[in-house]
Amino acid sequence: MPERQDVILGGGLAGLSAAYSLQSAGQSEWQVFERNKNPGGLARTMEVDGYRFDYGPHILFTIDEEIRELIQDLLGENFHAQDREAYIYHHAHDLYTRFPFQAHLHGLPTSIVADCLNGLMGAVEKQARGEFNPTNYEEWMRGFFGDGIADHLMIPYAKKIWTIEPDLMDFSWIGRRVPTPNYERIIGGALSDEVDQVGATAQFWYTKRGGIEPLPRALAARVQNLNLERTAVKIELPAKRVVFDDGEVVPFHRLVYSLPLPFLPRFVDNLPPGVRAACEGLEYQGIYCINLGIDREQISDKHWIYYYEDVFPFHRLSLPANFSPDTVPPGKSSIATEVAFSKYRPLDKDTVVEKTIDALKAARLITDDDTIELVHTEEIFPAYVIYDLNHATNVEIIRGWLRENDIWNVGRFGEWQYFNMDHSMRSGRRAAEEILALDR
Ligand SMILES: Cc1cc2nc3c(=O)[nH]c(=O)nc-3n(C[C@H](O)[C@H](O)[C@H](O)COP(=O)(O)OP(=O)(O)OC[C@H]3O[C@@H](n4cnc5c(N)ncnc54)[C@H](O)[C@@H]3O)c2cc1C
């Protein structure tokens, strides 16, 4: 291997995008190393007994024009756009409202709608007086939407997905992830269900065939120097070498790192104490995917449904057959549920499947007469970065030190951000552009 080559660790969307950008710019001295036998990382799809499940259901959407063009180009005629049918189930009232809650209060009991609108008016007044200065996520929810919307849904849901109290989190990640309709729209959605959809996912894309995996597969097919089933075990600094589990040692000029940042101490033996402490301070949760195959066609017309009440172990379920009929055998349906866990809320694997099936019956999504012909579980850990109050400081300490050592951290777990697929692709491309700029 040449002494001045760049090494990309991880063949997920971020690593592949970095590689593709280097290659497109005519650079040839680089190699990608991926531990799995298939590229794609989190954006892969597993096939079990004729059913297809993503590693947590994945839908595509972006406001990044270049990445949108790339995605469309990669998927070609397999690209399929559709309008979102996403809902929130309210078990206490046995009814569904459209997602997002705050924009579709219509149909809820009048007392709840009144609470939400009164809270909203209070919040709007405070905002007008310049009294909206949140210091954490809970204060942001209360200050932006008011106590009614916060207490009835947003806070219970936040606790469920993040596994920690929202007053221990910052809100820098919100961006377009939490839809923020203005108050006229919220009032409109309380008075009528004849209102437009809001939020980044109002229209989303998926494939016609193959789940989400055709996306990274198509990108990988364009990348030349992709080495699969190669697991990095050490990064030697300042020698600038990567050691692999088969003993091979590969020198690097620059390293693109898309592996989880909290695992950096496993790779680098001589981390400065401050950097090590910052890595140890990073917080995350995991997702336990419980995927079910059901011997009944079209069990629901919805794409996905949110659950904020404690009776449900999961915070969300998706109906993959409505993303694409190709995800289920003919005449069948599937349900992909996601259960959040962390060191703050450990997962009880012995009971969670049974509780999930009972909860699906309580929600009347399946009945005792249904045959569940497949139960398949998958553990993703880490799955979501938790934005605790030290997140930004810790990430910056680590990023600064990595850059001093010619290492670019990229992707959802490399940059340690709440990145979707498009952000991860952009992140890899950004690193490649910075590296190319250094060579000019
Ligand atoms: C449950 C869940 C649902 C999601 N849903 C959506 C969605 O609906 N829409 C959306 O846009 N995004 C979604 N995402 C986010 C999306 O999956 C990520 O942003 C994106 O796939 C991350 O790509 P990446 O390359 O940054 O990381 P990864 O996909 O994690 O890639 C890192 C790669 O590094 C490899 N690797 C790890 N260790 C080593 C090693 N020691 N040596 C060599 N290789 C190694 C891994 O095998 C992996 O392939 C979701 C994520 C999760 C967890």
Short mmCIF file of C-alpha atoms and ligand atoms in Angstrom, two decimals:
data_model
loop_
_atom_site.label_atom_id
_atom_site.label_comp_id
_atom_site.label_asym_id
_atom_site.label_seq_id
_atom_site.Cartn_x
_atom_site.Cartn_y
_atom_site.Cartn_z
CA MET A 1 0.00 0.00 0.00
CA PRO A 2 1.41 3.44 -0.87
CA GLU A 3 2.56 5.63 2.06
CA ARG A 4 0.45 8.66 1.08
CA GLN A 5 -2.91 7.04 0.59
CA ASP A 6 -6.05 8.07 2.45
CA VAL A 7 -8.04 5.49 4.39
CA ILE A 8 -11.81 5.53 4.88
CA LEU A 9 -13.09 3.45 7.78
CA GLY A 10 -16.67 2.27 7.31
CA GLY A 11 -18.60 1.53 4.12
CA GLY A 12 -21.90 3.08 5.22
CA LEU A 13 -23.41 5.99 3.32
CA ALA A 14 -20.94 8.50 4.80
CA GLY A 15 -17.81 6.48 3.99
CA LEU A 16 -19.09 5.58 0.53
CA SER A 17 -19.95 9.21 -0.19
CA ALA A 18 -16.49 10.35 0.87
CA ALA A 19 -14.98 7.72 -1.43
CA TYR A 20 -17.26 8.59 -4.33
CA SER A 21 -16.41 12.28 -4.02
CA LEU A 22 -12.66 11.61 -3.98
CA GLN A 23 -13.02 9.30 -6.96
CA SER A 24 -15.20 11.77 -8.89
CA ALA A 25 -12.48 14.41 -8.38
CA GLY A 26 -9.90 12.11 -9.96
CA GLN A 27 -8.16 11.15 -6.71
CA SER A 28 -7.11 7.51 -6.69
CA GLU A 29 -4.92 7.07 -3.60
CA TRP A 30 -7.53 5.92 -1.12
CA GLN A 31 -9.13 2.71 0.19
CA VAL A 32 -12.44 2.03 2.01
CA PHE A 33 -12.54 -0.70 4.63
CA GLU A 34 -15.87 -2.13 5.79
CA ARG A 35 -16.25 -4.91 8.34
CA ASN A 36 -19.50 -6.38 6.95
CA LYS A 37 -19.79 -8.52 3.85
CA ASN A 38 -22.20 -5.95 2.36
CA PRO A 39 -21.76 -2.19 2.28
CA GLY A 40 -24.46 0.19 3.55
CA GLY A 41 -24.17 0.12 7.35
CA LEU A 42 -27.47 1.17 8.92
CA ALA A 43 -29.03 1.64 5.49
CA ARG A 44 -29.17 -2.08 4.75
CA THR A 45 -32.20 -4.35 4.44
CA MET A 46 -32.48 -7.89 5.74
CA GLU A 47 -34.52 -10.56 4.05
CA VAL A 48 -36.18 -13.12 6.31
CA ASP A 49 -38.60 -15.78 5.03
CA GLY A 50 -39.73 -13.61 2.13
CA TYR A 51 -40.14 -10.45 4.25
CA ARG A 52 -37.80 -7.46 3.97
CA PHE A 53 -36.99 -5.29 6.97
CA ASP A 54 -34.61 -2.32 7.10
CA TYR A 55 -32.40 -1.86 10.16
CA GLY A 56 -35.16 0.29 11.60
CA PRO A 57 -37.51 1.45 8.82
CA HIS A 58 -35.79 4.02 6.61
CA ILE A 59 -37.52 6.63 4.48
CA LEU A 60 -35.77 9.14 2.25
CA PHE A 61 -36.30 12.89 2.24
CA THR A 62 -33.99 15.87 1.96
CA ILE A 63 -33.83 19.58 1.27
CA ASP A 64 -30.26 19.17 -0.01
CA GLU A 65 -30.64 19.54 -3.78
CA GLU A 66 -27.31 17.92 -4.70
CA ILE A 67 -27.95 14.92 -2.49
CA ARG A 68 -31.52 14.62 -3.83
CA GLU A 69 -30.16 14.50 -7.37
CA LEU A 70 -27.60 11.91 -6.37
CA ILE A 71 -30.24 9.74 -4.65
CA GLN A 72 -32.53 9.92 -7.69
CA ASP A 73 -29.66 9.13 -10.00
CA LEU A 74 -28.59 6.16 -7.86
CA LEU A 75 -32.09 4.69 -7.58
CA GLY A 76 -33.17 5.41 -11.17
CA GLU A 77 -36.54 3.85 -11.92
CA ASN A 78 -36.54 2.19 -8.47
CA PHE A 79 -37.16 5.64 -6.89
CA HIS A 80 -40.73 6.04 -5.63
CA ALA A 81 -42.23 9.21 -4.06
CA GLN A 82 -45.36 9.05 -1.94
CA ASP A 83 -47.49 11.18 0.40
CA ARG A 84 -47.05 10.46 4.10
CA GLU A 85 -49.82 8.70 6.02
CA ALA A 86 -48.39 9.03 9.54
CA TYR A 87 -50.51 9.04 12.69
CA ILE A 88 -50.45 9.14 16.47
CA TYR A 89 -52.51 6.58 18.34
CA HIS A 90 -54.25 7.71 21.53
CA HIS A 91 -55.07 4.55 23.46
CA ALA A 92 -56.88 6.42 26.24
CA HIS A 93 -59.42 7.63 23.64
CA ASP A 94 -58.97 4.79 21.09
CA LEU A 95 -58.43 7.19 18.21
CA TYR A 96 -55.81 8.30 15.73
CA THR A 97 -54.75 11.84 14.92
CA ARG A 98 -52.45 12.78 12.09
CA PHE A 99 -48.74 13.41 12.65
CA PRO A 100 -47.53 15.86 13.81
CA PHE A 101 -49.73 16.09 16.92
CA GLN A 102 -49.40 19.86 17.26
CA ALA A 103 -50.74 20.48 13.73
CA HIS A 104 -53.69 18.05 13.94
CA LEU A 105 -55.48 18.42 17.27
CA HIS A 106 -58.87 18.00 15.57
CA GLY A 107 -60.75 14.93 16.77
CA LEU A 108 -59.23 14.84 20.25
CA PRO A 109 -61.54 15.34 23.25
CA THR A 110 -62.51 19.03 23.55
CA SER A 111 -60.87 19.38 26.97
CA ILE A 112 -57.48 18.33 25.49
CA VAL A 113 -57.84 20.65 22.49
CA ALA A 114 -58.71 23.49 24.89
CA ASP A 115 -55.67 22.72 27.08
CA CYS A 116 -53.41 22.72 24.02
CA LEU A 117 -54.78 25.97 22.59
CA ASN A 118 -54.75 27.77 25.96
CA GLY A 119 -51.16 26.68 26.46
CA LEU A 120 -50.27 27.82 22.97
CA MET A 121 -51.76 31.28 23.60
CA GLY A 122 -49.76 31.56 26.84
CA ALA A 123 -46.57 30.57 25.01
CA VAL A 124 -47.21 33.02 22.16
CA GLU A 125 -47.74 35.84 24.69
CA LYS A 126 -44.51 34.99 26.48
CA GLN A 127 -42.63 34.83 23.18
CA ALA A 128 -43.99 38.29 22.29
CA ARG A 129 -42.68 39.61 25.62
CA GLY A 130 -39.24 38.15 24.82
CA GLU A 131 -39.60 35.50 27.54
CA PHE A 132 -38.68 32.50 25.38
CA ASN A 133 -35.12 31.67 26.45
CA PRO A 134 -35.03 27.89 26.84
CA THR A 135 -32.01 26.22 28.39
CA ASN A 136 -33.08 22.63 27.71
CA TYR A 137 -35.43 20.58 25.51
CA GLU A 138 -38.31 20.54 28.01
CA GLU A 139 -38.21 24.33 28.33
CA TRP A 140 -38.09 24.56 24.54
CA MET A 141 -41.23 22.40 24.14
CA ARG A 142 -43.12 24.33 26.85
CA GLY A 143 -41.92 27.70 25.59
CA PHE A 144 -42.54 27.03 21.89
CA PHE A 145 -45.86 25.14 21.98
CA GLY A 146 -47.16 25.74 25.51
CA ASP A 147 -47.83 23.39 28.43
CA GLY A 148 -50.86 21.65 26.88
CA ILE A 149 -49.12 20.30 23.79
CA ALA A 150 -45.98 19.60 25.84
CA ASP A 151 -47.77 17.68 28.61
CA HIS A 152 -50.30 15.79 26.49
CA LEU A 153 -47.85 14.41 23.95
CA MET A 154 -44.44 15.92 23.41
CA ILE A 155 -42.93 15.27 26.81
CA PRO A 156 -44.27 11.70 27.23
CA TYR A 157 -43.06 10.90 23.71
CA ALA A 158 -39.64 12.50 24.30
CA LYS A 159 -39.13 10.40 27.45
CA LYS A 160 -40.02 7.28 25.52
CA ILE A 161 -37.67 7.72 22.60
CA TRP A 162 -34.75 9.38 24.37
CA THR A 163 -34.91 7.27 27.57
CA ILE A 164 -33.86 10.30 29.64
CA GLU A 165 -35.76 13.30 30.97
CA PRO A 166 -36.00 16.07 28.33
CA ASP A 167 -34.79 18.70 30.82
CA LEU A 168 -31.40 16.90 30.64
CA MET A 169 -31.22 17.44 26.87
CA ASP A 170 -30.34 20.42 24.73
CA PHE A 171 -32.45 21.34 21.70
CA SER A 172 -29.77 22.17 19.11
CA TRP A 173 -30.80 19.10 17.08
CA ILE A 174 -34.40 20.11 16.46
CA GLY A 175 -33.98 21.83 13.08
CA ARG A 176 -36.64 20.36 10.81
CA ARG A 177 -36.95 17.20 12.94
CA VAL A 178 -39.67 18.57 15.21
CA PRO A 179 -42.23 20.22 12.92
CA THR A 180 -42.87 23.80 14.04
CA PRO A 181 -46.09 24.99 12.38
CA ASN A 182 -47.03 28.58 13.26
CA TYR A 183 -49.88 29.24 15.66
CA GLU A 184 -52.42 30.00 12.90
CA ARG A 185 -51.74 26.55 11.44
CA ILE A 186 -52.04 24.90 14.88
CA ILE A 187 -55.42 26.58 15.42
CA GLY A 188 -56.48 25.60 11.89
CA GLY A 189 -55.58 21.98 12.62
CA ALA A 190 -57.58 22.06 15.84
CA LEU A 191 -60.72 23.29 14.07
CA SER A 192 -60.66 20.99 11.06
CA ASP A 193 -58.93 17.95 9.63
CA GLU A 194 -59.11 19.49 6.15
CA VAL A 195 -55.63 20.98 6.46
CA ASP A 196 -52.37 20.52 4.58
CA GLN A 197 -49.67 18.18 5.79
CA VAL A 198 -46.68 19.85 7.48
CA GLY A 199 -43.09 18.84 8.18
CA ALA A 200 -40.07 17.56 6.30
CA THR A 201 -41.53 14.09 5.62
CA ALA A 202 -44.92 15.22 4.19
CA GLN A 203 -43.74 13.60 0.99
CA PHE A 204 -41.08 10.92 1.24
CA TRP A 205 -39.28 8.48 -1.01
CA TYR A 206 -38.63 4.79 -0.83
CA THR A 207 -37.73 2.15 -3.36
CA LYS A 208 -40.16 0.07 -5.37
CA ARG A 209 -38.04 -3.02 -4.78
CA GLY A 210 -35.41 -4.17 -2.32
CA GLY A 211 -36.04 -1.99 0.78
CA ILE A 212 -33.57 0.82 1.48
CA GLU A 213 -30.46 -1.21 0.58
CA PRO A 214 -30.48 -0.51 -3.18
CA LEU A 215 -29.34 3.03 -2.29
CA PRO A 216 -25.98 2.15 -0.68
CA ARG A 217 -25.56 -0.77 -3.07
CA ALA A 218 -25.83 1.57 -6.06
CA LEU A 219 -23.34 3.97 -4.47
CA ALA A 220 -20.96 1.12 -3.62
CA ALA A 221 -21.16 -0.14 -7.21
CA ARG A 222 -19.65 3.18 -8.30
CA VAL A 223 -16.80 3.05 -5.78
CA GLN A 224 -13.64 1.26 -6.84
CA ASN A 225 -11.44 0.66 -3.80
CA LEU A 226 -13.97 -0.95 -1.46
CA ASN A 227 -12.57 -3.68 0.77
CA LEU A 228 -15.31 -5.73 2.46
CA GLU A 229 -15.02 -7.96 5.52
CA ARG A 230 -12.09 -5.94 6.79
CA THR A 231 -12.42 -4.99 10.46
CA ALA A 232 -10.19 -2.26 11.88
CA VAL A 233 -9.07 -2.91 15.45
CA LYS A 234 -6.49 -0.19 16.18
CA ILE A 235 -5.56 3.26 14.96
CA GLU A 236 -1.90 3.87 15.79
CA LEU A 237 -0.93 7.48 16.42
CA PRO A 238 1.26 9.36 15.79
CA ALA A 239 2.48 6.56 13.48
CA LYS A 240 -0.72 6.98 11.36
CA ARG A 241 -1.46 3.33 10.78
CA VAL A 242 -4.64 1.26 10.92
CA VAL A 243 -4.33 -2.29 12.20
CA PHE A 244 -6.88 -4.86 11.02
CA ASP A 245 -8.11 -7.99 12.79
CA ASP A 246 -6.15 -10.19 10.39
CA GLY A 247 -2.95 -8.42 11.48
CA GLU A 248 -2.50 -6.32 8.37
CA VAL A 249 -1.20 -2.81 9.03
CA VAL A 250 -2.21 -0.05 6.60
CA PRO A 251 -0.53 3.37 6.77
CA PHE A 252 -2.64 6.45 6.07
CA HIS A 253 -1.99 10.00 4.99
CA ARG A 254 -5.49 11.17 6.04
CA LEU A 255 -8.12 9.04 7.76
CA VAL A 256 -11.89 9.36 7.33
CA TYR A 257 -13.54 7.82 10.40
CA SER A 258 -17.27 6.93 10.27
CA LEU A 259 -17.33 4.57 13.27
CA PRO A 260 -19.01 5.53 16.57
CA LEU A 261 -17.07 8.28 18.39
CA PRO A 262 -17.61 6.76 21.88
CA PHE A 263 -15.65 3.70 20.66
CA LEU A 264 -12.56 5.79 19.83
CA PRO A 265 -10.78 4.75 23.06
CA ARG A 266 -10.98 1.11 21.84
CA PHE A 267 -9.09 2.05 18.69
CA VAL A 268 -6.57 4.60 19.97
CA ASP A 269 -4.50 3.46 22.96
CA ASN A 270 -2.81 6.73 23.79
CA LEU A 271 -5.74 9.16 23.74
CA PRO A 272 -5.12 12.34 25.78
CA PRO A 273 -7.12 12.13 29.05
CA GLY A 274 -9.40 15.06 28.10
CA VAL A 275 -10.31 13.42 24.78
CA ARG A 276 -10.89 10.08 26.45
CA ALA A 277 -13.15 11.72 29.05
CA ALA A 278 -15.09 13.47 26.27
CA CYS A 279 -15.61 10.11 24.48
CA GLU A 280 -16.76 8.52 27.72
CA GLY A 281 -19.18 11.39 28.25
CA LEU A 282 -21.08 10.80 24.99
CA GLU A 283 -24.60 9.50 25.57
CA TYR A 284 -26.68 7.26 23.32
CA GLN A 285 -29.63 4.97 23.22
CA GLY A 286 -30.36 1.82 21.24
CA ILE A 287 -33.30 0.55 19.24
CA TYR A 288 -34.60 -3.00 19.53
CA CYS A 289 -36.46 -3.76 16.32
CA ILE A 290 -39.25 -6.29 16.71
CA ASN A 291 -40.36 -7.24 13.21
CA LEU A 292 -43.48 -9.33 12.73
CA GLY A 293 -44.82 -11.14 9.67
CA ILE A 294 -48.63 -11.40 9.68
CA ASP A 295 -50.67 -13.80 7.57
CA ARG A 296 -53.25 -11.18 6.52
CA GLU A 297 -53.23 -8.66 3.70
CA GLN A 298 -53.34 -4.87 4.27
CA ILE A 299 -53.71 -4.80 8.06
CA SER A 300 -53.52 -1.01 7.91
CA ASP A 301 -53.49 1.80 5.34
CA LYS A 302 -50.94 3.85 7.34
CA HIS A 303 -47.18 4.20 6.79
CA TRP A 304 -46.17 4.63 10.40
CA ILE A 305 -47.76 5.35 13.79
CA TYR A 306 -46.36 6.96 16.98
CA TYR A 307 -47.18 5.70 20.47
CA TYR A 308 -46.51 7.90 23.49
CA GLU A 309 -48.42 6.03 26.21
CA ASP A 310 -46.66 3.63 28.60
CA VAL A 311 -48.93 0.72 27.70
CA PHE A 312 -46.84 0.42 24.50
CA PRO A 313 -43.21 -0.74 24.83
CA PHE A 314 -42.49 0.77 21.40
CA HIS A 315 -42.60 4.47 20.48
CA ARG A 316 -43.21 3.86 16.79
CA LEU A 317 -44.27 1.17 14.40
CA SER A 318 -44.12 1.08 10.63
CA LEU A 319 -46.07 -0.91 8.05
CA PRO A 320 -43.42 -1.70 5.42
CA ALA A 321 -45.95 -3.13 2.92
CA ASN A 322 -47.35 0.40 2.56
CA PHE A 323 -43.86 1.75 1.76
CA SER A 324 -43.54 -0.93 -0.91
CA PRO A 325 -45.56 -4.13 -1.48
CA ASP A 326 -42.26 -5.81 -2.35
CA THR A 327 -41.39 -5.96 1.38
CA VAL A 328 -43.93 -8.74 2.08
CA PRO A 329 -44.91 -12.01 0.41
CA PRO A 330 -48.21 -11.85 -1.53
CA GLY A 331 -51.27 -11.75 0.74
CA LYS A 332 -49.26 -10.88 3.89
CA SER A 333 -48.44 -7.83 6.02
CA SER A 334 -45.61 -6.91 8.33
CA ILE A 335 -45.15 -4.65 11.33
CA ALA A 336 -41.78 -3.15 12.31
CA THR A 337 -41.81 -1.85 15.88
CA GLU A 338 -38.99 0.11 17.54
CA VAL A 339 -38.31 -0.07 21.28
CA ALA A 340 -35.81 2.41 22.73
CA PHE A 341 -33.39 1.35 25.46
CA SER A 342 -30.22 2.62 27.11
CA LYS A 343 -28.21 2.30 30.31
CA TYR A 344 -30.94 4.50 31.82
CA ARG A 345 -33.71 2.18 30.67
CA PRO A 346 -32.36 -1.35 30.16
CA LEU A 347 -34.11 -3.64 27.72
CA ASP A 348 -35.81 -6.76 29.05
CA LYS A 349 -35.42 -9.10 26.07
CA ASP A 350 -37.26 -11.92 27.86
CA THR A 351 -40.56 -10.05 27.96
CA VAL A 352 -40.45 -7.32 25.33
CA VAL A 353 -41.72 -9.40 22.39
CA GLU A 354 -44.74 -10.70 24.31
CA LYS A 355 -45.49 -7.19 25.61
CA THR A 356 -45.23 -5.83 22.08
CA ILE A 357 -47.68 -8.39 20.69
CA ASP A 358 -50.13 -7.73 23.57
CA ALA A 359 -49.86 -3.98 22.94
CA LEU A 360 -50.54 -4.44 19.21
CA LYS A 361 -53.71 -6.31 20.15
CA ALA A 362 -54.66 -3.58 22.67
CA ALA A 363 -54.31 -1.08 19.81
CA ARG A 364 -56.48 -3.39 17.67
CA LEU A 365 -53.86 -3.48 14.95
CA ILE A 366 -53.84 -7.26 15.13
CA THR A 367 -56.37 -9.61 16.69
CA ASP A 368 -56.27 -12.99 18.43
CA ASP A 369 -57.35 -14.53 15.12
CA ASP A 370 -54.25 -13.30 13.29
CA THR A 371 -51.38 -15.68 12.64
CA ILE A 372 -48.00 -14.16 13.42
CA GLU A 373 -45.86 -16.31 11.17
CA LEU A 374 -42.56 -14.51 11.77
CA VAL A 375 -40.98 -12.81 14.78
CA HIS A 376 -37.59 -11.36 13.98
CA THR A 377 -35.57 -9.11 16.27
CA GLU A 378 -32.55 -6.91 15.63
CA GLU A 379 -30.59 -4.80 18.11
CA ILE A 380 -29.10 -1.48 16.99
CA PHE A 381 -26.74 0.05 19.55
CA PRO A 382 -25.91 2.88 19.32
CA ALA A 383 -28.96 3.96 17.33
CA TYR A 384 -29.63 7.60 18.29
CA VAL A 385 -27.18 10.12 19.73
CA ILE A 386 -28.59 11.62 22.93
CA TYR A 387 -28.08 15.38 23.02
CA ASP A 388 -27.35 15.70 26.70
CA LEU A 389 -26.25 19.13 27.92
CA ASN A 390 -22.53 18.33 27.41
CA HIS A 391 -22.96 16.94 23.90
CA ALA A 392 -21.66 19.94 21.94
CA THR A 393 -18.62 20.48 24.20
CA ASN A 394 -17.60 16.82 24.17
CA VAL A 395 -17.97 16.49 20.40
CA GLU A 396 -15.91 19.61 19.77
CA ILE A 397 -13.07 18.42 22.05
CA ILE A 398 -12.89 15.13 20.15
CA ARG A 399 -13.25 16.67 16.68
CA GLY A 400 -10.47 19.19 17.36
CA TRP A 401 -8.05 16.51 18.48
CA LEU A 402 -8.90 14.21 15.57
CA ARG A 403 -8.28 16.98 13.06
CA GLU A 404 -4.85 17.68 14.63
CA ASN A 405 -4.11 14.06 13.78
CA ASP A 406 -5.37 14.25 10.18
CA ILE A 407 -8.56 12.37 10.98
CA TRP A 408 -11.95 13.52 9.60
CA ASN A 409 -14.88 12.17 11.61
CA VAL A 410 -17.93 11.73 9.37
CA GLY A 411 -21.47 10.39 9.38
CA ARG A 412 -24.13 9.85 12.01
CA PHE A 413 -21.84 8.22 14.54
CA GLY A 414 -18.54 9.72 13.38
CA GLU A 415 -19.77 13.30 13.69
CA TRP A 416 -22.01 12.10 16.54
CA GLN A 417 -25.10 13.96 15.38
CA TYR A 418 -28.77 13.18 14.67
CA PHE A 419 -28.03 12.57 11.00
CA ASN A 420 -30.41 11.10 8.47
CA MET A 421 -29.12 9.34 5.37
CA ASP A 422 -28.88 12.58 3.40
CA HIS A 423 -26.90 14.29 6.18
CA SER A 424 -24.52 11.33 6.38
CA MET A 425 -23.99 11.43 2.62
CA ARG A 426 -23.35 15.19 2.81
CA SER A 427 -20.97 14.67 5.74
CA GLY A 428 -18.82 12.21 3.76
CA ARG A 429 -18.81 14.49 0.75
CA ARG A 430 -17.85 17.50 2.91
CA ALA A 431 -14.83 15.66 4.35
CA ALA A 432 -13.70 14.65 0.85
CA GLU A 433 -13.98 18.25 -0.33
CA GLU A 434 -11.89 19.47 2.60
CA ILE A 435 -9.25 16.83 1.86
CA LEU A 436 -9.23 17.70 -1.84
CA ALA A 437 -8.85 21.39 -0.99
CA LEU A 438 -5.70 20.59 1.01
CA ASP A 439 -4.19 18.90 -2.04
CA ARG A 440 -4.76 21.86 -4.35
C1 LIG B 1 -33.45 3.03 13.84
C2 LIG B 1 -32.98 4.01 12.81
C3 LIG B 1 -33.88 4.51 11.88
C4 LIG B 1 -33.44 5.44 10.91
N1 LIG B 1 -34.34 5.92 10.02
C5 LIG B 1 -33.93 6.79 9.08
C6 LIG B 1 -34.85 7.28 8.11
O1 LIG B 1 -36.03 6.94 8.11
N2 LIG B 1 -34.40 8.16 7.16
C7 LIG B 1 -33.07 8.57 7.11
O2 LIG B 1 -32.72 9.35 6.22
N3 LIG B 1 -32.18 8.12 8.03
C8 LIG B 1 -32.58 7.25 9.01
N4 LIG B 1 -31.67 6.78 9.92
C9 LIG B 1 -30.30 7.30 9.89
C10 LIG B 1 -29.41 6.62 8.83
O3 LIG B 1 -29.43 5.23 8.98
C11 LIG B 1 -27.97 7.11 9.01
O4 LIG B 1 -27.88 8.50 9.00
C12 LIG B 1 -26.99 6.60 7.93
O5 LIG B 1 -27.33 5.34 7.41
C13 LIG B 1 -25.63 6.55 8.62
O6 LIG B 1 -24.62 6.27 7.70
P1 LIG B 1 -23.10 6.32 8.21
O7 LIG B 1 -22.25 5.90 7.10
O8 LIG B 1 -22.85 7.64 8.87
O9 LIG B 1 -23.00 5.26 9.43
P2 LIG B 1 -23.16 3.67 9.42
O10 LIG B 1 -24.28 3.27 8.54
O11 LIG B 1 -23.20 3.29 10.86
O12 LIG B 1 -21.80 3.17 8.74
C14 LIG B 1 -20.64 2.90 9.47
C15 LIG B 1 -20.02 1.66 8.86
O13 LIG B 1 -18.81 1.37 9.58
C16 LIG B 1 -18.69 -0.05 9.65
N5 LIG B 1 -17.77 -0.40 10.73
C17 LIG B 1 -18.02 -0.34 12.06
N6 LIG B 1 -16.94 -0.73 12.76
C18 LIG B 1 -15.99 -1.04 11.84
C19 LIG B 1 -14.64 -1.49 11.96
N7 LIG B 1 -14.08 -1.71 13.14
N8 LIG B 1 -13.91 -1.68 10.80
C20 LIG B 1 -14.49 -1.45 9.58
N9 LIG B 1 -15.77 -1.03 9.44
C21 LIG B 1 -16.51 -0.82 10.56
C22 LIG B 1 -20.12 -0.51 9.90
O14 LIG B 1 -20.29 -1.87 9.58
C23 LIG B 1 -20.91 0.43 8.98
O15 LIG B 1 -21.09 -0.14 7.70
C24 LIG B 1 -32.08 5.86 10.90
C25 LIG B 1 -31.18 5.33 11.83
C26 LIG B 1 -31.62 4.43 12.77
C27 LIG B 1 -30.65 3.88 13.77
#
